[in-house]
XYZ file of C-alpha atoms in Angstrom:
405
model
C 130.300 128.039 83.729
C 129.406 128.548 80.072
C 127.748 125.134 80.032
C 125.635 126.089 83.062
C 124.558 129.324 81.385
C 123.690 127.357 78.281
C 121.497 124.969 80.282
C 119.742 127.903 81.935
C 119.045 129.479 78.555
C 117.752 126.195 77.131
C 115.644 124.946 80.044
C 114.870 127.706 82.539
C 114.284 130.745 80.345
C 111.707 129.134 77.983
C 109.888 127.643 80.977
C 109.681 130.983 82.795
C 108.589 132.843 79.677
C 105.809 130.365 78.912
C 104.643 130.076 82.541
C 104.572 133.835 83.141
C 102.689 134.415 79.890
C 100.020 131.805 80.716
C 99.521 132.927 84.322
C 99.344 136.574 83.241
C 96.565 135.720 80.791
C 94.805 133.771 83.564
C 94.924 136.750 85.917
C 93.922 139.079 83.093
C 90.750 137.008 82.729
C 89.868 137.726 86.362
C 90.827 141.387 85.920
C 88.829 142.157 82.783
C 85.579 140.710 84.081
C 86.101 142.434 87.435
C 86.708 145.731 85.637
C 83.533 145.188 83.580
C 81.583 144.890 86.846
C 83.326 148.020 88.213
C 85.180 146.190 90.972
C 87.818 148.241 92.798
C 91.237 146.660 92.103
C 94.398 147.547 94.008
C 97.042 145.855 91.883
C 97.746 143.803 88.762
C 101.210 142.283 88.926
C 103.313 140.400 86.404
C 105.968 138.563 88.403
C 106.537 138.590 92.143
C 108.887 140.323 94.558
C 110.207 143.870 94.477
C 108.806 146.002 91.656
C 111.074 146.723 88.701
C 108.538 149.130 87.279
C 105.047 150.235 88.198
C 102.415 152.832 87.402
C 98.927 153.635 88.656
C 96.107 154.093 86.162
C 93.129 156.446 86.400
C 91.095 153.776 88.192
C 93.625 153.645 91.018
C 95.003 150.242 89.997
C 98.750 149.747 90.290
C 100.300 147.892 87.346
C 103.491 146.278 88.592
C 106.340 144.301 87.029
C 108.086 142.123 89.645
C 111.644 140.858 89.421
C 110.704 137.154 89.807
C 109.050 135.959 86.554
C 107.019 133.146 88.131
C 103.530 134.205 87.108
C 101.472 137.084 88.435
C 98.378 138.022 90.413
C 95.473 140.455 90.696
C 94.577 141.928 94.093
C 91.040 143.134 94.698
C 90.468 145.840 97.282
C 89.368 144.440 100.633
C 90.789 140.932 100.291
C 90.897 139.681 103.869
C 92.321 136.204 103.460
C 94.140 133.960 101.004
C 90.899 132.311 99.918
C 89.220 135.685 99.129
C 85.984 134.347 100.626
C 85.420 136.073 103.999
C 82.655 134.810 106.267
C 79.707 136.807 107.588
C 81.706 138.420 110.408
C 84.543 139.322 108.065
C 82.133 140.899 105.602
C 80.521 142.979 108.341
C 83.917 144.230 109.526
C 84.983 145.070 105.980
C 81.707 146.879 105.243
C 82.036 149.017 108.397
C 85.634 149.917 107.596
C 84.915 150.837 103.970
C 81.916 152.978 104.908
C 83.893 154.694 107.660
C 86.734 155.526 105.260
C 84.814 156.320 102.068
C 81.187 156.925 103.026
C 77.936 154.971 102.495
C 77.676 153.197 99.129
C 81.438 152.845 98.650
C 81.221 149.158 99.577
C 79.366 148.448 96.336
C 82.662 148.836 94.448
C 84.273 146.001 96.403
C 84.445 142.451 95.090
C 82.955 140.839 98.204
C 79.792 142.956 98.054
C 79.017 142.239 94.428
C 76.152 139.819 93.668
C 77.222 136.210 93.964
C 76.731 135.617 90.225
C 79.172 138.424 89.408
C 81.762 137.030 91.843
C 81.346 133.600 90.274
C 81.886 134.997 86.764
C 84.969 136.926 87.906
C 86.369 133.773 89.499
C 85.665 131.658 86.424
C 87.249 134.351 84.240
C 90.774 133.064 84.890
C 90.276 129.477 83.663
C 88.051 130.768 80.858
C 90.877 133.055 79.711
C 93.235 130.054 79.640
C 90.887 128.140 77.361
C 90.379 131.201 75.152
C 94.161 131.601 74.899
C 94.572 127.998 73.770
C 91.768 128.356 71.208
C 93.277 131.614 69.921
C 96.713 130.016 69.521
C 95.361 126.932 67.761
C 93.117 129.085 65.535
C 96.043 131.280 64.485
C 98.123 128.203 63.693
C 95.345 126.579 61.661
C 94.792 129.774 59.652
C 98.492 130.469 59.099
C 99.806 126.938 58.586
C 96.782 124.835 57.760
C 96.784 121.139 58.612
C 98.132 117.985 57.028
C 95.825 114.970 57.049
C 97.745 111.715 56.516
C 95.676 108.588 57.268
C 98.024 106.048 58.920
C 98.890 102.831 57.155
C 100.576 99.930 58.898
C 104.106 99.496 57.544
C 105.292 96.798 59.930
C 103.881 94.546 62.652
C 106.250 93.393 65.403
C 106.214 89.593 65.723
C 104.584 88.203 68.894
C 103.175 91.648 69.713
C 99.629 92.654 70.657
C 99.122 93.932 67.110
C 100.232 90.601 65.652
C 97.879 88.742 67.988
C 95.037 91.064 66.940
C 95.615 90.259 63.262
C 97.084 93.530 61.944
C 98.816 93.226 58.573
C 101.153 95.519 56.655
C 99.316 98.015 54.417
C 96.208 98.064 56.648
C 94.675 101.550 56.648
C 93.532 102.455 60.181
C 90.116 104.124 59.990
C 88.772 104.093 63.554
C 89.811 103.393 67.148
C 87.288 103.000 69.963
C 84.599 104.457 67.730
C 86.529 107.628 66.897
C 87.713 108.571 63.414
C 91.495 108.350 62.963
C 93.044 111.213 61.020
C 96.729 110.577 61.650
C 99.221 108.314 63.353
C 99.211 110.723 66.309
C 95.573 109.822 66.978
C 96.492 106.134 67.177
C 99.467 106.809 69.459
C 97.360 108.974 71.811
C 94.713 106.270 72.225
C 97.123 103.350 72.528
C 99.520 104.972 74.996
C 96.668 105.679 77.438
C 95.046 102.247 77.161
C 97.500 99.889 78.836
C 95.874 96.516 79.587
C 92.591 97.792 78.101
C 91.327 96.374 74.788
C 91.124 98.905 71.947
C 88.638 98.334 69.122
C 90.078 99.149 65.689
C 88.532 99.317 62.246
C 90.963 99.007 59.335
C 90.560 98.965 55.586
C 92.128 95.906 53.976
C 91.813 95.232 50.250
C 88.772 97.498 50.084
C 87.001 95.796 53.006
C 86.374 97.042 56.551
C 87.937 94.709 59.106
C 87.383 94.926 62.866
C 90.334 94.124 65.137
C 90.866 94.222 68.910
C 94.331 94.815 70.400
C 95.282 95.180 74.063
C 98.229 97.555 74.597
C 101.038 96.351 76.848
C 102.538 98.815 79.334
C 106.091 99.402 78.185
C 108.927 101.522 79.537
C 110.068 103.920 76.844
C 112.455 106.846 76.609
C 110.864 109.978 75.249
C 113.114 112.744 73.928
C 111.101 115.394 75.739
C 109.374 113.692 78.694
C 112.151 111.277 79.626
C 111.450 107.729 80.820
C 107.716 106.957 80.905
C 105.471 103.880 80.967
C 102.946 103.840 78.131
C 100.846 101.369 76.180
C 102.318 99.768 73.076
C 100.865 97.251 70.596
C 103.819 96.791 68.230
C 102.781 98.743 65.142
C 104.895 100.872 62.842
C 102.881 103.357 60.816
C 103.437 105.455 57.733
C 101.343 106.922 54.942
C 100.978 106.942 51.162
C 101.709 110.197 49.369
C 98.536 109.982 47.309
C 96.451 109.864 50.502
C 97.964 112.975 52.112
C 95.745 116.070 52.069
C 96.660 119.636 52.973
C 93.728 121.455 54.550
C 93.422 125.234 54.704
C 91.011 126.899 57.135
C 89.076 130.130 56.957
C 88.660 131.990 60.277
C 85.396 130.260 61.220
C 86.729 126.795 60.364
C 89.962 127.510 62.213
C 88.106 128.458 65.396
C 85.959 125.324 65.117
C 89.037 123.140 64.683
C 90.734 124.923 67.598
C 87.741 124.320 69.868
C 87.807 120.636 68.892
C 91.542 120.492 69.600
C 91.069 122.077 73.029
C 88.250 119.662 73.801
C 90.448 116.778 72.710
C 93.225 117.821 75.102
C 90.722 118.171 77.972
C 89.157 114.809 77.160
C 92.555 113.115 77.094
C 93.465 114.712 80.435
C 90.224 113.560 82.071
C 90.664 110.075 80.610
C 94.207 109.808 81.962
C 93.249 111.098 85.420
C 90.351 108.654 85.520
C 92.703 105.769 84.761
C 95.064 106.942 87.520
C 92.272 106.986 90.127
C 91.096 103.536 89.041
C 94.624 102.147 89.294
C 95.072 101.491 85.570
C 97.863 104.054 85.111
C 100.862 104.843 87.293
C 100.589 108.608 86.814
C 104.219 108.931 85.743
C 103.221 111.288 82.932
C 102.057 113.929 85.424
C 104.704 116.647 85.336
C 105.675 119.233 87.931
C 107.769 122.360 87.376
C 110.953 120.337 86.748
C 109.245 118.173 84.152
C 107.684 121.165 82.414
C 111.057 122.929 82.394
C 112.650 119.802 80.912
C 109.917 119.607 78.278
C 110.423 123.280 77.398
C 114.158 122.653 77.124
C 113.674 119.542 75.012
C 111.329 121.386 72.685
C 113.837 124.246 72.417
C 116.653 121.844 71.554
C 114.578 120.034 68.934
C 113.405 123.291 67.373
C 116.951 124.625 66.991
C 118.710 121.376 66.030
C 120.124 120.679 62.589
C 121.458 122.886 59.826
C 119.160 125.782 59.028
C 119.262 129.582 58.869
C 119.079 131.287 62.239
C 115.853 133.032 61.258
C 114.201 129.686 60.456
C 115.387 128.186 63.742
C 114.056 131.186 65.648
C 110.673 130.894 63.928
C 110.545 127.160 64.642
C 111.457 127.771 68.284
C 108.795 130.448 68.664
C 106.151 128.231 67.067
C 107.086 125.279 69.299
C 106.929 127.359 72.492
C 103.592 128.851 71.460
C 102.228 125.324 70.975
C 103.550 124.380 74.421
C 101.879 127.490 75.857
C 98.533 126.413 74.387
C 98.756 122.927 75.923
C 99.902 124.233 79.312
C 97.216 126.915 79.268
C 94.559 124.227 78.948
C 96.171 122.326 81.824
C 96.276 125.379 84.098
C 92.678 126.250 83.272
C 91.585 122.688 84.039
C 93.512 122.467 87.314
C 92.094 125.778 88.510
C 88.562 124.502 87.993
C 89.108 121.575 90.338
C 86.840 121.918 93.421
C 89.711 122.558 95.844
C 89.178 125.584 98.151
C 92.468 127.324 97.357
C 91.719 127.173 93.611
C 89.113 128.952 91.514
C 86.988 125.816 91.453
C 86.878 125.788 95.256
C 85.750 129.410 95.289
C 82.984 128.516 92.837
C 81.837 125.755 95.201
C 81.662 128.299 98.039
C 79.680 130.692 95.851
C 77.286 127.908 94.846
C 76.635 127.240 98.532
C 76.148 130.946 99.179
C 73.678 131.221 96.306
C 71.581 128.393 97.755
C 71.962 129.136 101.489
C 71.837 132.946 101.078
C 74.897 133.319 103.340
C 78.661 132.763 103.025
C 80.288 129.535 104.144
C 81.125 129.559 107.861
C 84.648 130.676 108.772
C 85.588 127.339 110.368
C 84.489 125.448 107.247
C 86.473 127.782 105.007
C 89.538 127.388 107.189
C 89.270 123.598 107.215
C 88.705 123.516 103.452
C 91.627 125.843 102.884
C 93.976 123.593 104.868
C 92.736 120.449 103.166
C 93.117 122.148 99.805
C 96.688 123.141 100.575
C 97.458 119.588 101.664
C 95.964 118.155 98.470
C 97.923 120.577 96.300
C 101.116 119.834 98.238
C 100.606 116.089 97.741
C 99.941 116.577 94.042
C 103.035 118.755 93.685
C 105.201 116.268 95.582
C 103.907 113.417 93.431
C 104.550 115.334 90.212
C 108.023 116.397 91.413
C 108.820 112.794 92.347
C 107.913 111.807 88.778
C 110.141 114.585 87.456
C 113.116 113.430 89.539
C 112.579 109.814 88.512
C 112.534 110.744 84.836
C 115.606 112.914 85.282
C 117.364 109.826 86.749
C 118.491 111.890 89.750
C 118.128 108.980 92.175
C 120.302 106.750 89.998
C 122.878 109.512 89.891
C 122.847 109.931 93.679
C 122.999 106.178 94.154
C 126.113 106.084 92.013
C 127.703 108.805 94.158
C 126.906 106.907 97.376
C 128.193 103.574 96.120
């Protein structure tokens, strides 16, 4: 029983805290822009289910804390359907009802009767808030902690590996990969792991000369302490650094924001690159995580942050910093996913609004309904695929197979 409680504290609690925080910020993005445009809002909820606590502000908005910490939501007055995009008939019915209850002109306070550009900005406010959150977190970390720049040097080349075939030698200083400047070993790992069976162009410094090398990563099954078993590209290099080449960089507020924006762009670029390789059949997609995988990652990060001999205060600070970093990465992911042009997501709503702006009328009800169902099916397939990956990496099927045999 104590072991079960320990697992819940390590895996479930950090996951729920991070997820609820990110989703709340996402919904707050919708809320703040809607409030700026004087949209009537019924409720802003953190968590789902029965309310633990609630209050109503002077604008008539209920602020609610639900007992299930699985995210949150904002409810605009007059929402008629799950997609929040009623058709022409639905708008007419809503307008008549609002006028009958509150008098002529009251409909102008409702989301659905705002100009299409305002509705689009309100809808985009959620993903935008996720990106702003990530930039704020990275900026704070750069200002508080700075950054360590340690150009990677090759310390060992595995015999008969892709790196050996490419001509890498110990003490090579890696300067570039695929045209991008390499600042650390993490840059090399990020590029190589997502380039299985695809040649990578390197530039190294050897004895004061620039040398161009081409290595093709080999897809290899590896066991990651946080993600579990995954298939990634490997070329057979071990990297280190020389102490005299390590630089500690401090950032002022402007530089920190610039570096944070670059970091956020880098995460988005890597995500798009990986998804593109999945759709072209060059990656298996086993690094796509669902809720189980994210919970496992949160637990793994928590264990790593609190491992070893150190004062409790230092472990707590390390844990907090690690979870905040995870929140930044997940916030970018949630913002990106919500911008996908799927009707049940913010991106799908933006597609509907783009049509409305051009056609001067909302999308027909039957089209919305069909899009909504297709969107749900796509999301369900994506969730099933990600959950399948999670279960594979958790070795659940091997465990069940052992029970059956």
